[in-house]
Amino acid sequence: QVQVVESGGGVVQPGGSLRLSCTTSALDLKYYTIGWFRQAPGKEREGISCIGNPNRITYYTDSVKERFTISFDNAKNTVYLEMNSLKPEDTAVYYCASAQAGYGCYAQTSIRSDYDYWGQGTQVTVSP
C-alpha cells in the first residue's frame, strides 16, 4: 500500500505563510506527477496546484496564483507547497496526491480523477 504523507499545516494569521510538504517512501516522486488539492467545509475538493512529469510543467488555480509556489526536492523525495499572503478563504484541509507520469497536470488544469494515491490531509486554518 502506497502511503503519501502531508505535513506542515497549522494555524496562521491572515498575511502569514506556511510550507506544506508531501512525501512517500513507496514511490520515487521524480517519476510521478504530484498535485495539491484542498477541501473547505461544505465544498468540493479542488485542485490548486500540480507539478507534472516528465516536463515539470506547473499549474496553479487562479485563486492561489502569485501566492503559492510548488517545488520538488529530488534529494529529499519531497514536493513542497509554499503558501504566502494567506487569506481566511484558504482555510481547508490540504491533500497531496500522485499520478502516473504524463497524467494529471497540464498548463491550464489539474485532473483530479487521474490521481491514484492520496494522503490523509493536513489542516490549514487562516484566522486573525
PDB file of C-alpha atoms in Angstrom:
ATOM      1  CA  GLN A   1       0.000   0.000   0.000  1.00  0.00           C
ATOM      2  CA  VAL A   2       1.405   3.353  -1.032  1.00  0.00           C
ATOM      3  CA  GLN A   3       1.250   5.956   1.725  1.00  0.00           C
ATOM      4  CA  VAL A   4       1.503   9.590   0.780  1.00  0.00           C
ATOM      5  CA  VAL A   5       2.099  11.861   3.757  1.00  0.00           C
ATOM      6  CA  GLU A   6       1.447  15.579   4.008  1.00  0.00           C
ATOM      7  CA  SER A   7       2.767  17.794   6.763  1.00  0.00           C
ATOM      8  CA  GLY A   8       3.208  21.446   7.595  1.00  0.00           C
ATOM      9  CA  GLY A   9      -0.341  22.584   8.207  1.00  0.00           C
ATOM     10  CA  GLY A  10      -1.308  24.776  11.116  1.00  0.00           C
ATOM     11  CA  VAL A  11      -2.959  27.972  12.240  1.00  0.00           C
ATOM     12  CA  VAL A  12      -1.697  31.244  10.823  1.00  0.00           C
ATOM     13  CA  GLN A  13      -2.891  34.830  10.744  1.00  0.00           C
ATOM     14  CA  PRO A  14      -4.005  36.473   7.506  1.00  0.00           C
ATOM     15  CA  GLY A  15      -0.974  37.542   5.513  1.00  0.00           C
ATOM     16  CA  GLY A  16       1.142  34.787   7.014  1.00  0.00           C
ATOM     17  CA  SER A  17       2.942  31.897   5.368  1.00  0.00           C
ATOM     18  CA  LEU A  18       3.144  28.131   5.617  1.00  0.00           C
ATOM     19  CA  ARG A  19       5.060  25.475   3.737  1.00  0.00           C
ATOM     20  CA  LEU A  20       3.398  22.133   3.166  1.00  0.00           C
ATOM     21  CA  SER A  21       5.416  19.014   2.435  1.00  0.00           C
ATOM     22  CA  CYS A  22       4.445  15.840   0.603  1.00  0.00           C
ATOM     23  CA  THR A  23       6.492  12.681   0.580  1.00  0.00           C
ATOM     24  CA  THR A  24       6.271   8.915   0.426  1.00  0.00           C
ATOM     25  CA  SER A  25       8.699   6.071   0.964  1.00  0.00           C
ATOM     26  CA  ALA A  26       6.953   3.874  -1.591  1.00  0.00           C
ATOM     27  CA  LEU A  27       7.430   5.967  -4.729  1.00  0.00           C
ATOM     28  CA  ASP A  28      10.329   7.799  -6.330  1.00  0.00           C
ATOM     29  CA  LEU A  29       8.438  11.015  -6.830  1.00  0.00           C
ATOM     30  CA  LYS A  30      10.605  12.266  -9.661  1.00  0.00           C
ATOM     31  CA  TYR A  31       8.817   9.738 -11.866  1.00  0.00           C
ATOM     32  CA  TYR A  32       5.325  10.913 -10.939  1.00  0.00           C
ATOM     33  CA  THR A  33       3.051  13.883 -11.274  1.00  0.00           C
ATOM     34  CA  ILE A  34       2.206  15.419  -7.891  1.00  0.00           C
ATOM     35  CA  GLY A  35      -0.835  17.506  -7.158  1.00  0.00           C
ATOM     36  CA  TRP A  36      -2.065  19.586  -4.259  1.00  0.00           C
ATOM     37  CA  PHE A  37      -5.769  19.768  -3.559  1.00  0.00           C
ATOM     38  CA  ARG A  38      -7.840  21.352  -0.838  1.00  0.00           C
ATOM     39  CA  GLN A  39     -11.290  20.902   0.588  1.00  0.00           C
ATOM     40  CA  ALA A  40     -13.056  23.522   2.665  1.00  0.00           C
ATOM     41  CA  PRO A  41     -16.089  22.641   4.819  1.00  0.00           C
ATOM     42  CA  GLY A  42     -19.160  22.188   2.648  1.00  0.00           C
ATOM     43  CA  LYS A  43     -17.214  22.480  -0.593  1.00  0.00           C
ATOM     44  CA  GLU A  44     -15.870  20.070  -3.166  1.00  0.00           C
ATOM     45  CA  ARG A  45     -12.224  19.135  -3.257  1.00  0.00           C
ATOM     46  CA  GLU A  46     -10.426  21.403  -5.726  1.00  0.00           C
ATOM     47  CA  GLY A  47      -7.086  21.104  -7.431  1.00  0.00           C
ATOM     48  CA  ILE A  48      -4.963  24.113  -6.582  1.00  0.00           C
ATOM     49  CA  SER A  49      -1.528  23.250  -7.930  1.00  0.00           C
ATOM     50  CA  CYS A  50       0.441  20.463  -9.544  1.00  0.00           C
ATOM     51  CA  ILE A  51       3.837  19.690 -10.973  1.00  0.00           C
ATOM     52  CA  GLY A  52       3.906  17.404 -13.966  1.00  0.00           C
ATOM     53  CA  ASN A  53       6.267  14.693 -15.063  1.00  0.00           C
ATOM     54  CA  PRO A  54       8.453  14.464 -17.051  1.00  0.00           C
ATOM     55  CA  ASN A  55       8.239  18.055 -18.253  1.00  0.00           C
ATOM     56  CA  ARG A  56       7.828  19.599 -14.755  1.00  0.00           C
ATOM     57  CA  ILE A  57       5.049  21.813 -16.007  1.00  0.00           C
ATOM     58  CA  THR A  58       3.305  23.617 -13.149  1.00  0.00           C
ATOM     59  CA  TYR A  59      -0.295  24.638 -12.720  1.00  0.00           C
ATOM     60  CA  TYR A  60      -1.971  26.995 -10.253  1.00  0.00           C
ATOM     61  CA  THR A  61      -5.632  27.713  -9.897  1.00  0.00           C
ATOM     62  CA  ASP A  62      -6.432  31.412 -10.208  1.00  0.00           C
ATOM     63  CA  SER A  63      -7.158  31.943  -6.521  1.00  0.00           C
ATOM     64  CA  VAL A  64      -3.608  30.971  -5.487  1.00  0.00           C
ATOM     65  CA  LYS A  65      -1.561  32.347  -8.391  1.00  0.00           C
ATOM     66  CA  GLU A  66       1.227  34.695  -7.332  1.00  0.00           C
ATOM     67  CA  ARG A  67       0.846  33.493  -3.722  1.00  0.00           C
ATOM     68  CA  PHE A  68       1.597  29.749  -3.784  1.00  0.00           C
ATOM     69  CA  THR A  69       4.633  28.016  -5.254  1.00  0.00           C
ATOM     70  CA  ILE A  70       5.049  24.304  -5.878  1.00  0.00           C
ATOM     71  CA  SER A  71       8.520  22.796  -5.997  1.00  0.00           C
ATOM     72  CA  PHE A  72      10.249  19.421  -5.985  1.00  0.00           C
ATOM     73  CA  ASP A  73      13.330  18.441  -3.995  1.00  0.00           C
ATOM     74  CA  ASN A  74      14.754  15.378  -5.675  1.00  0.00           C
ATOM     75  CA  ALA A  75      17.279  14.683  -2.912  1.00  0.00           C
ATOM     76  CA  LYS A  76      14.557  14.587  -0.259  1.00  0.00           C
ATOM     77  CA  ASN A  77      11.917  12.954  -2.471  1.00  0.00           C
ATOM     78  CA  THR A  78       9.575  15.699  -1.329  1.00  0.00           C
ATOM     79  CA  VAL A  79       7.200  18.111  -3.034  1.00  0.00           C
ATOM     80  CA  TYR A  80       6.578  21.419  -1.312  1.00  0.00           C
ATOM     81  CA  LEU A  81       3.774  23.933  -1.496  1.00  0.00           C
ATOM     82  CA  GLU A  82       4.961  27.320  -0.295  1.00  0.00           C
ATOM     83  CA  MET A  83       1.943  29.417   0.662  1.00  0.00           C
ATOM     84  CA  ASN A  84       2.318  33.150   1.188  1.00  0.00           C
ATOM     85  CA  SER A  85      -0.104  36.004   1.811  1.00  0.00           C
ATOM     86  CA  LEU A  86      -2.602  33.556   3.235  1.00  0.00           C
ATOM     87  CA  LYS A  87      -6.236  34.567   3.417  1.00  0.00           C
ATOM     88  CA  PRO A  88      -9.128  33.262   5.540  1.00  0.00           C
ATOM     89  CA  GLU A  89     -10.597  31.705   2.385  1.00  0.00           C
ATOM     90  CA  ASP A  90      -7.507  29.494   2.142  1.00  0.00           C
ATOM     91  CA  THR A  91      -8.723  27.631   5.233  1.00  0.00           C
ATOM     92  CA  ALA A  92      -9.172  23.986   4.255  1.00  0.00           C
ATOM     93  CA  VAL A  93      -7.760  20.504   4.529  1.00  0.00           C
ATOM     94  CA  TYR A  94      -4.912  20.229   2.055  1.00  0.00           C
ATOM     95  CA  TYR A  95      -4.192  16.959   0.298  1.00  0.00           C
ATOM     96  CA  CYS A  96      -1.275  15.728  -1.732  1.00  0.00           C
ATOM     97  CA  ALA A  97      -1.714  13.061  -4.392  1.00  0.00           C
ATOM     98  CA  SER A  98       0.342  11.281  -7.037  1.00  0.00           C
ATOM     99  CA  ALA A  99      -0.483  10.434 -10.631  1.00  0.00           C
ATOM    100  CA  GLN A 100       1.303   8.499 -13.342  1.00  0.00           C
ATOM    101  CA  ALA A 101       3.772  10.459 -15.439  1.00  0.00           C
ATOM    102  CA  GLY A 102       2.071  12.296 -18.257  1.00  0.00           C
ATOM    103  CA  TYR A 103      -1.255  12.483 -16.473  1.00  0.00           C
ATOM    104  CA  GLY A 104      -2.994  14.803 -14.092  1.00  0.00           C
ATOM    105  CA  CYS A 105      -1.199  18.090 -14.612  1.00  0.00           C
ATOM    106  CA  TYR A 106      -1.452  20.475 -17.535  1.00  0.00           C
ATOM    107  CA  ALA A 107      -0.794  24.157 -18.058  1.00  0.00           C
ATOM    108  CA  GLN A 108      -4.469  25.078 -17.650  1.00  0.00           C
ATOM    109  CA  THR A 109      -5.802  22.443 -15.300  1.00  0.00           C
ATOM    110  CA  SER A 110      -5.293  19.576 -12.873  1.00  0.00           C
ATOM    111  CA  ILE A 111      -7.335  16.419 -13.474  1.00  0.00           C
ATOM    112  CA  ARG A 112      -8.421  15.072 -10.095  1.00  0.00           C
ATOM    113  CA  SER A 113      -9.525  11.681 -11.415  1.00  0.00           C
ATOM    114  CA  ASP A 114      -6.003  10.980 -12.722  1.00  0.00           C
ATOM    115  CA  TYR A 115      -4.548  10.828  -9.224  1.00  0.00           C
ATOM    116  CA  ASP A 116      -4.104   7.381  -7.724  1.00  0.00           C
ATOM    117  CA  TYR A 117      -2.617   7.762  -4.249  1.00  0.00           C
ATOM    118  CA  TRP A 118      -3.786  10.321  -1.729  1.00  0.00           C
ATOM    119  CA  GLY A 119      -2.581  11.456   1.638  1.00  0.00           C
ATOM    120  CA  GLN A 120      -4.763  11.889   4.695  1.00  0.00           C
ATOM    121  CA  GLY A 121      -4.610  15.666   4.523  1.00  0.00           C
ATOM    122  CA  THR A 122      -3.262  18.436   6.694  1.00  0.00           C
ATOM    123  CA  GLN A 123      -5.396  21.226   8.131  1.00  0.00           C
ATOM    124  CA  VAL A 124      -4.611  24.839   7.287  1.00  0.00           C
ATOM    125  CA  THR A 125      -6.505  27.475   9.232  1.00  0.00           C
ATOM    126  CA  VAL A 126      -6.109  31.170   8.481  1.00  0.00           C
ATOM    127  CA  SER A 127      -7.653  33.228  11.236  1.00  0.00           C
ATOM    128  CA  PRO A 128      -6.966  36.546  12.997  1.00  0.00           C
TER     129      PRO A 128
END
